[in-house]
Amino acid sequence: MDQRMTARWAVVEQLFHEAVELPPEARAAFLEKACAEDQDLYREVESLLACSDATLSALAEPVNAIAGEMIGNGPEGRRIGPYRLIRLLGRGGMGVVFLAERADGQFTQQVAIKLMNAMLGTSSAMLMRFRAERQILARLTHPNIARLLDGGVTADGQSYLVMEYVEGEILSEYCRRVQPTLNARLQLFLQICDAVEYAHRYLVVHRDLKPANILVTATGTPKLLDFGVARLLDPSMLGLSAAHTSASERLLTPEYASPEQIRGEAITTATDVFGLGILLYELLAGRRPFAVENPNPMALARAVCEDEPAPPGSITKGIPRDLDHIALMALRKEPERRYVTAAQLSGDTRAFLNGLPVAARAGTVRYRSAKFVSRHKTAVAAAIIFFLTLACFSGAMAMLARRADRARTAAQREADFLSNAFLASTPEEAAGRTVTARELLDGGAGRIDRDLAGSPEIRAQFLQKIGMAYRRLGVHDKALDFSQRALDLKRRLYGPQNLETATALDALGEVYRDGGNFARAEPLLDRALTIRETELGADNPLIAESLANLGECLYLEDKDAEAEGLLRKSIALYRRLRNSDVVAPDNYLAQVLERKGSETEAIELLRESAAVTRQKYGAVSRDYANSLHNLGGALIKVGAFVEAERMTRDAAEIRRKILAPDQDRLYSVNNLTYIAVEEGNAVAAEPYSREALAMVMRLYGETHPRVAVVYRNQGRVRELRGNYTGAEASYGKALDILNRLRQPHGSTAATVLLSYAQLRLDRGDFAGAESDAREALQISEKIDSPNGPSAANALVEIALARELAGDDAAAEPLFRRALDIRRARAGLQAPVTISAQVRLGEALAAEGKNAEAEPLLRTADASVHDSKFTLLPWQVAEADGALAAYLAARGRLDQAKVLLHAEPANYPQAWQNRIASARSEKLRKSQAGD
């Protein structure tokens, strides 16, 4: 060790021993005087004192247990919101965690509830830390991170979090019991790395990665827990100050802390890389990397900051040297010398599993050659034989020359074919006409069999390319014909297990998928993926492409769980390969997340996708238009119609400029119809509806899922205009199409049934409305889940039917459950969440439950005036009017008057307009009488 470093540690050790004997409140003054201007020395000693406090905290466990009962930390049977506590799961520095169950009878659900220690609740710093944890967790939705479901404050002032309950074993205990193979341990580790990398993308550093914070489920899936000491790299993103995320700056687990944590230096993502390195070391060696004989804070801190751990392979036999290097690189003392990201660490681990060179080892020729030989033994042996038979060199050269001649001939044939195809655009051939791209394509298609009769390989390629071109133009029948012919010819030329055949399978599958024939599309796309995985191995852009295409098909079939897994694998593979072309998988995954209910993650994913697409393809491109359209669709789902309209109009304008296919324009026009209806603007909605119907008939005929969607929107326009008979006819046509397609229980059918329910509410048929909405709820719960956004929409309609029929007591639990779902899925500021708050508040007020109703209505009203989204006039008026009615009914007319709107809002449904008009009239009369 360097003499200066030894002297430095001697000073640190002396100051530590002196300070630890002092009362905690006297230590800061002592250190300020002893360290003078040496702030680094101050931070190092302060950090060691924090480690000492953490190590000795175990002695306080019995006292905490007794105190917990005395201050009401949550005895079994206690109610927290709609949950009942069952039993204690664990106790930590900031609070206790209980297993709880849903207790309001709405549905069965077990959760984990973290209650902040009541004594700590008096500390503003720890309270800010607890709230910061809630906001951090609300941003994270990942299969390997325990999800936040809800949160709040109990009646006696204790803050709490409601989290996904993970039933599993601590990572280290799981490994001791199961004794997984080395590869299985690495697969566990890779999933943990993916979760950490996901958190880093949202600028969250966990800072306390250890086996106790990772549970492994019965299916072998690791789940990352406890972000209690996590830190936001940019606290302002959540509206927090640095103080909010520094309240736990000295909270750490000494055995799993990084050198910079112990020294009190800056915390970065490299801190978590060090924590991952300790986890990997334990998985490989069976013990932690820094073992000390006397485990006091001083000795442990010195070991972490100075000692170099032994390679895991020196402790556990059979560990390959590559893994030694990976673990030790993650554990380097200097943050800048570790892996830069968790993704780089997992990338090196995957490289090891795939037999590729790892970045942690020096890239010597000998090392890389050895890795190459180990992966390609057969190929290397063949190369040796080749060199031994060098006498055949001249024959081989002659063969290559013949191949080159054939390649030149093929290239000439391709050039001749393209030249002939474009002759139609010359002045002589065009005879003054403007020749369209479609005419050029038709001309080329007609020449394929004649001009390329003697070149089947070239003919197969052009059949496929022309099929793809027709698909891009939205000419479905010709796209199907040419794609099928290309597949048939490639099978004859190359056989069934060939990459060329896989490309043709994939192309034909996409055409069937566009046409709504998912039963034909799925096996073709699945077969293409299987061939590519067999022929190309694990890491190839073509595999990522196949995963994305099959994932979209499964999404359209309402197989969301399968679709999400494939799409996440596709995006991960694209990014692992550093291929920036990840727009399509991002968009598809966002649509899955929307329907699943992770709207916040979906919108953030689509905003990122739109920015990437604009940068890559430009502001006037089909890909950018698609990204804007999908973002607009996601915003529609949360009720953000103003921003959704802007995005959708921009997408439609771009598609008009670039002469995009009719099907692209159809999507935009159809969404603009829906938005105009939600704005209560029948004049704007009518022409959009007519244009969408004309396009969808021209593209797909009378029987296609998209035709059903257009008829549903047509019905909503008719309903808005008061043409209830016409609206019912449109909804009937939509359901008839879905029945003929054998899709009577899909997501589209559920939306049509909800529109039927809304129509019946407008007509005053509350029993019929409830019946339709309950049928939609059954479909939604089967496709998504009881906690999905479609289920929440159906619950709202059922509750409205009960409320409008005068049964507020029955409506209350339905509104409450819908609100819980929307809070968890769409976030507190989403317009759909605010609307559910208003509805629940009205029901509670009608029941006379004023203590709960008034704060709920006030919170909703404050939210519409301080939302991150721009809201429609009726969305604001809905919240203002509900609060005004509540206040007026209780004699507070002056407060109610402030909330009255001068102009009536245009609501999208007649029953809303009736209630708003009656309420306004009643308030005005009350004020006049007053």
JSON list of C-alpha atoms in Angstrom, two decimals, residues 647-787:
[
{"chain": "A", "resi": 647, "resn": "MET", "atom": "CA", "xyz": [-50.31, 14.76, -32.52]},
{"chain": "A", "resi": 648, "resn": "THR", "atom": "CA", "xyz": [-52.92, 13.05, -34.71]},
{"chain": "A", "resi": 649, "resn": "ARG", "atom": "CA", "xyz": [-53.41, 16.10, -36.96]},
{"chain": "A", "resi": 650, "resn": "ASP", "atom": "CA", "xyz": [-49.64, 16.38, -37.44]},
{"chain": "A", "resi": 651, "resn": "ALA", "atom": "CA", "xyz": [-49.48, 12.69, -38.35]},
{"chain": "A", "resi": 652, "resn": "ALA", "atom": "CA", "xyz": [-52.35, 13.05, -40.83]},
{"chain": "A", "resi": 653, "resn": "GLU", "atom": "CA", "xyz": [-50.71, 16.09, -42.45]},
{"chain": "A", "resi": 654, "resn": "ILE", "atom": "CA", "xyz": [-47.38, 14.32, -42.85]},
{"chain": "A", "resi": 655, "resn": "ARG", "atom": "CA", "xyz": [-49.15, 11.32, -44.39]},
{"chain": "A", "resi": 656, "resn": "ARG", "atom": "CA", "xyz": [-50.93, 13.64, -46.82]},
{"chain": "A", "resi": 657, "resn": "LYS", "atom": "CA", "xyz": [-47.66, 15.28, -47.86]},
{"chain": "A", "resi": 658, "resn": "ILE", "atom": "CA", "xyz": [-45.81, 12.02, -48.50]},
{"chain": "A", "resi": 659, "resn": "LEU", "atom": "CA", "xyz": [-48.81, 10.38, -50.20]},
{"chain": "A", "resi": 660, "resn": "ALA", "atom": "CA", "xyz": [-48.86, 7.64, -47.58]},
{"chain": "A", "resi": 661, "resn": "PRO", "atom": "CA", "xyz": [-51.06, 4.57, -48.20]},
{"chain": "A", "resi": 662, "resn": "ASP", "atom": "CA", "xyz": [-54.76, 4.91, -47.56]},
{"chain": "A", "resi": 663, "resn": "GLN", "atom": "CA", "xyz": [-54.52, 2.60, -44.54]},
{"chain": "A", "resi": 664, "resn": "ASP", "atom": "CA", "xyz": [-52.15, 5.03, -42.80]},
{"chain": "A", "resi": 665, "resn": "ARG", "atom": "CA", "xyz": [-54.45, 7.96, -43.51]},
{"chain": "A", "resi": 666, "resn": "LEU", "atom": "CA", "xyz": [-57.41, 5.85, -42.35]},
{"chain": "A", "resi": 667, "resn": "TYR", "atom": "CA", "xyz": [-55.87, 5.38, -38.88]},
{"chain": "A", "resi": 668, "resn": "SER", "atom": "CA", "xyz": [-55.42, 9.14, -38.45]},
{"chain": "A", "resi": 669, "resn": "VAL", "atom": "CA", "xyz": [-58.88, 10.06, -39.73]},
{"chain": "A", "resi": 670, "resn": "ASN", "atom": "CA", "xyz": [-60.54, 7.43, -37.56]},
{"chain": "A", "resi": 671, "resn": "ASN", "atom": "CA", "xyz": [-58.81, 8.76, -34.42]},
{"chain": "A", "resi": 672, "resn": "LEU", "atom": "CA", "xyz": [-59.70, 12.34, -35.36]},
{"chain": "A", "resi": 673, "resn": "THR", "atom": "CA", "xyz": [-63.35, 11.21, -35.53]},
{"chain": "A", "resi": 674, "resn": "TYR", "atom": "CA", "xyz": [-63.11, 9.81, -32.00]},
{"chain": "A", "resi": 675, "resn": "ILE", "atom": "CA", "xyz": [-61.37, 12.93, -30.65]},
{"chain": "A", "resi": 676, "resn": "ALA", "atom": "CA", "xyz": [-63.95, 15.27, -32.20]},
{"chain": "A", "resi": 677, "resn": "VAL", "atom": "CA", "xyz": [-66.75, 13.26, -30.54]},
{"chain": "A", "resi": 678, "resn": "GLU", "atom": "CA", "xyz": [-65.00, 13.48, -27.15]},
{"chain": "A", "resi": 679, "resn": "GLU", "atom": "CA", "xyz": [-64.72, 17.23, -27.68]},
{"chain": "A", "resi": 680, "resn": "GLY", "atom": "CA", "xyz": [-68.50, 17.31, -28.22]},
{"chain": "A", "resi": 681, "resn": "ASN", "atom": "CA", "xyz": [-67.94, 18.71, -31.75]},
{"chain": "A", "resi": 682, "resn": "ALA", "atom": "CA", "xyz": [-70.34, 16.88, -34.09]},
{"chain": "A", "resi": 683, "resn": "VAL", "atom": "CA", "xyz": [-69.67, 19.35, -36.94]},
{"chain": "A", "resi": 684, "resn": "ALA", "atom": "CA", "xyz": [-65.98, 18.38, -37.03]},
{"chain": "A", "resi": 685, "resn": "ALA", "atom": "CA", "xyz": [-66.63, 14.68, -36.42]},
{"chain": "A", "resi": 686, "resn": "GLU", "atom": "CA", "xyz": [-69.12, 14.12, -39.29]},
{"chain": "A", "resi": 687, "resn": "PRO", "atom": "CA", "xyz": [-66.76, 14.61, -42.30]},
{"chain": "A", "resi": 688, "resn": "TYR", "atom": "CA", "xyz": [-64.02, 12.57, -40.63]},
{"chain": "A", "resi": 689, "resn": "SER", "atom": "CA", "xyz": [-66.48, 9.74, -40.11]},
{"chain": "A", "resi": 690, "resn": "ARG", "atom": "CA", "xyz": [-67.60, 9.76, -43.78]},
{"chain": "A", "resi": 691, "resn": "GLU", "atom": "CA", "xyz": [-64.00, 9.85, -45.02]},
{"chain": "A", "resi": 692, "resn": "ALA", "atom": "CA", "xyz": [-62.97, 6.96, -42.75]},
{"chain": "A", "resi": 693, "resn": "LEU", "atom": "CA", "xyz": [-65.91, 4.80, -43.88]},
{"chain": "A", "resi": 694, "resn": "ALA", "atom": "CA", "xyz": [-65.17, 5.41, -47.58]},
{"chain": "A", "resi": 695, "resn": "MET", "atom": "CA", "xyz": [-61.50, 4.52, -47.13]},
{"chain": "A", "resi": 696, "resn": "VAL", "atom": "CA", "xyz": [-62.07, 1.41, -45.03]},
{"chain": "A", "resi": 697, "resn": "MET", "atom": "CA", "xyz": [-64.59, 0.03, -47.55]},
{"chain": "A", "resi": 698, "resn": "ARG", "atom": "CA", "xyz": [-62.20, 0.67, -50.44]},
{"chain": "A", "resi": 699, "resn": "LEU", "atom": "CA", "xyz": [-59.34, -1.02, -48.59]},
{"chain": "A", "resi": 700, "resn": "TYR", "atom": "CA", "xyz": [-60.96, -3.98, -46.87]},
{"chain": "A", "resi": 701, "resn": "GLY", "atom": "CA", "xyz": [-64.50, -4.45, -48.13]},
{"chain": "A", "resi": 702, "resn": "GLU", "atom": "CA", "xyz": [-67.35, -5.14, -45.73]},
{"chain": "A", "resi": 703, "resn": "THR", "atom": "CA", "xyz": [-65.70, -7.73, -43.43]},
{"chain": "A", "resi": 704, "resn": "HIS", "atom": "CA", "xyz": [-62.63, -6.67, -41.49]},
{"chain": "A", "resi": 705, "resn": "PRO", "atom": "CA", "xyz": [-61.95, -5.75, -37.82]},
{"chain": "A", "resi": 706, "resn": "ARG", "atom": "CA", "xyz": [-61.08, -2.19, -38.82]},
{"chain": "A", "resi": 707, "resn": "VAL", "atom": "CA", "xyz": [-64.45, -1.78, -40.54]},
{"chain": "A", "resi": 708, "resn": "ALA", "atom": "CA", "xyz": [-66.07, -2.61, -37.19]},
{"chain": "A", "resi": 709, "resn": "VAL", "atom": "CA", "xyz": [-64.01, 0.11, -35.49]},
{"chain": "A", "resi": 710, "resn": "VAL", "atom": "CA", "xyz": [-65.10, 2.69, -38.11]},
{"chain": "A", "resi": 711, "resn": "TYR", "atom": "CA", "xyz": [-68.77, 1.73, -37.70]},
{"chain": "A", "resi": 712, "resn": "ARG", "atom": "CA", "xyz": [-68.40, 2.10, -33.93]},
{"chain": "A", "resi": 713, "resn": "ASN", "atom": "CA", "xyz": [-67.07, 5.65, -34.37]},
{"chain": "A", "resi": 714, "resn": "GLN", "atom": "CA", "xyz": [-69.84, 6.40, -36.87]},
{"chain": "A", "resi": 715, "resn": "GLY", "atom": "CA", "xyz": [-72.33, 5.36, -34.20]},
{"chain": "A", "resi": 716, "resn": "ARG", "atom": "CA", "xyz": [-70.79, 7.73, -31.69]},
{"chain": "A", "resi": 717, "resn": "VAL", "atom": "CA", "xyz": [-71.07, 10.64, -34.16]},
{"chain": "A", "resi": 718, "resn": "ARG", "atom": "CA", "xyz": [-74.73, 9.81, -34.76]},
{"chain": "A", "resi": 719, "resn": "GLU", "atom": "CA", "xyz": [-75.33, 9.57, -31.02]},
{"chain": "A", "resi": 720, "resn": "LEU", "atom": "CA", "xyz": [-73.72, 12.99, -30.49]},
{"chain": "A", "resi": 721, "resn": "ARG", "atom": "CA", "xyz": [-76.13, 14.45, -33.07]},
{"chain": "A", "resi": 722, "resn": "GLY", "atom": "CA", "xyz": [-79.11, 12.87, -31.28]},
{"chain": "A", "resi": 723, "resn": "ASN", "atom": "CA", "xyz": [-79.72, 10.21, -33.97]},
{"chain": "A", "resi": 724, "resn": "TYR", "atom": "CA", "xyz": [-80.05, 7.33, -31.52]},
{"chain": "A", "resi": 725, "resn": "THR", "atom": "CA", "xyz": [-81.68, 4.95, -34.04]},
{"chain": "A", "resi": 726, "resn": "GLY", "atom": "CA", "xyz": [-78.83, 5.49, -36.49]},
{"chain": "A", "resi": 727, "resn": "ALA", "atom": "CA", "xyz": [-76.26, 5.04, -33.72]},
{"chain": "A", "resi": 728, "resn": "GLU", "atom": "CA", "xyz": [-77.78, 1.72, -32.69]},
{"chain": "A", "resi": 729, "resn": "ALA", "atom": "CA", "xyz": [-77.68, 0.55, -36.33]},
{"chain": "A", "resi": 730, "resn": "SER", "atom": "CA", "xyz": [-73.97, 1.42, -36.58]},
{"chain": "A", "resi": 731, "resn": "TYR", "atom": "CA", "xyz": [-73.13, -0.45, -33.39]},
{"chain": "A", "resi": 732, "resn": "GLY", "atom": "CA", "xyz": [-75.16, -3.41, -34.63]},
{"chain": "A", "resi": 733, "resn": "LYS", "atom": "CA", "xyz": [-73.17, -3.50, -37.90]},
{"chain": "A", "resi": 734, "resn": "ALA", "atom": "CA", "xyz": [-69.92, -3.44, -35.95]},
{"chain": "A", "resi": 735, "resn": "LEU", "atom": "CA", "xyz": [-70.91, -6.42, -33.77]},
{"chain": "A", "resi": 736, "resn": "ASP", "atom": "CA", "xyz": [-72.25, -8.31, -36.80]},
{"chain": "A", "resi": 737, "resn": "ILE", "atom": "CA", "xyz": [-68.86, -7.98, -38.55]},
{"chain": "A", "resi": 738, "resn": "LEU", "atom": "CA", "xyz": [-67.03, -9.21, -35.45]},
{"chain": "A", "resi": 739, "resn": "ASN", "atom": "CA", "xyz": [-69.39, -12.19, -35.15]},
{"chain": "A", "resi": 740, "resn": "ARG", "atom": "CA", "xyz": [-68.77, -13.11, -38.79]},
{"chain": "A", "resi": 741, "resn": "LEU", "atom": "CA", "xyz": [-65.02, -12.89, -38.16]},
{"chain": "A", "resi": 742, "resn": "ARG", "atom": "CA", "xyz": [-65.49, -15.08, -35.06]},
{"chain": "A", "resi": 743, "resn": "GLN", "atom": "CA", "xyz": [-64.21, -12.28, -32.83]},
{"chain": "A", "resi": 744, "resn": "PRO", "atom": "CA", "xyz": [-67.27, -11.66, -30.61]},
{"chain": "A", "resi": 745, "resn": "HIS", "atom": "CA", "xyz": [-65.20, -11.67, -27.42]},
{"chain": "A", "resi": 746, "resn": "GLY", "atom": "CA", "xyz": [-62.21, -9.52, -28.39]},
{"chain": "A", "resi": 747, "resn": "SER", "atom": "CA", "xyz": [-61.13, -6.06, -27.34]},
{"chain": "A", "resi": 748, "resn": "THR", "atom": "CA", "xyz": [-62.95, -4.38, -30.25]},
{"chain": "A", "resi": 749, "resn": "ALA", "atom": "CA", "xyz": [-66.20, -6.09, -29.24]},
{"chain": "A", "resi": 750, "resn": "ALA", "atom": "CA", "xyz": [-65.74, -4.80, -25.68]},
{"chain": "A", "resi": 751, "resn": "THR", "atom": "CA", "xyz": [-65.41, -1.19, -26.91]},
{"chain": "A", "resi": 752, "resn": "VAL", "atom": "CA", "xyz": [-68.53, -1.53, -29.08]},
{"chain": "A", "resi": 753, "resn": "LEU", "atom": "CA", "xyz": [-70.50, -2.90, -26.10]},
{"chain": "A", "resi": 754, "resn": "LEU", "atom": "CA", "xyz": [-69.38, 0.07, -24.00]},
{"chain": "A", "resi": 755, "resn": "SER", "atom": "CA", "xyz": [-70.62, 2.39, -26.75]},
{"chain": "A", "resi": 756, "resn": "TYR", "atom": "CA", "xyz": [-73.95, 0.56, -26.62]},
{"chain": "A", "resi": 757, "resn": "ALA", "atom": "CA", "xyz": [-73.99, 1.15, -22.85]},
{"chain": "A", "resi": 758, "resn": "GLN", "atom": "CA", "xyz": [-73.33, 4.87, -23.33]},
{"chain": "A", "resi": 759, "resn": "LEU", "atom": "CA", "xyz": [-76.15, 5.07, -25.87]},
{"chain": "A", "resi": 760, "resn": "ARG", "atom": "CA", "xyz": [-78.55, 3.46, -23.40]},
{"chain": "A", "resi": 761, "resn": "LEU", "atom": "CA", "xyz": [-77.48, 5.96, -20.71]},
{"chain": "A", "resi": 762, "resn": "ASP", "atom": "CA", "xyz": [-78.35, 8.78, -23.11]},
{"chain": "A", "resi": 763, "resn": "ARG", "atom": "CA", "xyz": [-81.74, 7.16, -23.71]},
{"chain": "A", "resi": 764, "resn": "GLY", "atom": "CA", "xyz": [-82.38, 6.64, -19.99]},
{"chain": "A", "resi": 765, "resn": "ASP", "atom": "CA", "xyz": [-82.27, 2.83, -20.25]},
{"chain": "A", "resi": 766, "resn": "PHE", "atom": "CA", "xyz": [-80.10, 2.30, -17.17]},
{"chain": "A", "resi": 767, "resn": "ALA", "atom": "CA", "xyz": [-80.76, -1.45, -16.79]},
{"chain": "A", "resi": 768, "resn": "GLY", "atom": "CA", "xyz": [-79.81, -2.05, -20.43]},
{"chain": "A", "resi": 769, "resn": "ALA", "atom": "CA", "xyz": [-76.69, 0.08, -20.03]},
{"chain": "A", "resi": 770, "resn": "GLU", "atom": "CA", "xyz": [-75.58, -1.94, -17.03]},
{"chain": "A", "resi": 771, "resn": "SER", "atom": "CA", "xyz": [-76.15, -5.24, -18.88]},
{"chain": "A", "resi": 772, "resn": "ASP", "atom": "CA", "xyz": [-74.00, -4.17, -21.87]},
{"chain": "A", "resi": 773, "resn": "ALA", "atom": "CA", "xyz": [-71.26, -2.78, -19.64]},
{"chain": "A", "resi": 774, "resn": "ARG", "atom": "CA", "xyz": [-71.13, -5.97, -17.55]},
{"chain": "A", "resi": 775, "resn": "GLU", "atom": "CA", "xyz": [-70.69, -8.02, -20.74]},
{"chain": "A", "resi": 776, "resn": "ALA", "atom": "CA", "xyz": [-67.84, -5.68, -21.76]},
{"chain": "A", "resi": 777, "resn": "LEU", "atom": "CA", "xyz": [-66.33, -6.12, -18.27]},
{"chain": "A", "resi": 778, "resn": "GLN", "atom": "CA", "xyz": [-66.31, -9.93, -18.62]},
{"chain": "A", "resi": 779, "resn": "ILE", "atom": "CA", "xyz": [-64.50, -9.68, -21.96]},
{"chain": "A", "resi": 780, "resn": "SER", "atom": "CA", "xyz": [-61.98, -7.12, -20.66]},
{"chain": "A", "resi": 781, "resn": "GLU", "atom": "CA", "xyz": [-61.17, -9.14, -17.53]},
{"chain": "A", "resi": 782, "resn": "LYS", "atom": "CA", "xyz": [-60.54, -12.22, -19.68]},
{"chain": "A", "resi": 783, "resn": "ILE", "atom": "CA", "xyz": [-58.36, -10.43, -22.27]},
{"chain": "A", "resi": 784, "resn": "ASP", "atom": "CA", "xyz": [-56.46, -8.02, -20.02]},
{"chain": "A", "resi": 785, "resn": "SER", "atom": "CA", "xyz": [-57.00, -8.51, -16.32]},
{"chain": "A", "resi": 786, "resn": "PRO", "atom": "CA", "xyz": [-59.43, -7.45, -13.59]},
{"chain": "A", "resi": 787, "resn": "ASN", "atom": "CA", "xyz": [-57.08, -4.50, -13.05]}
]
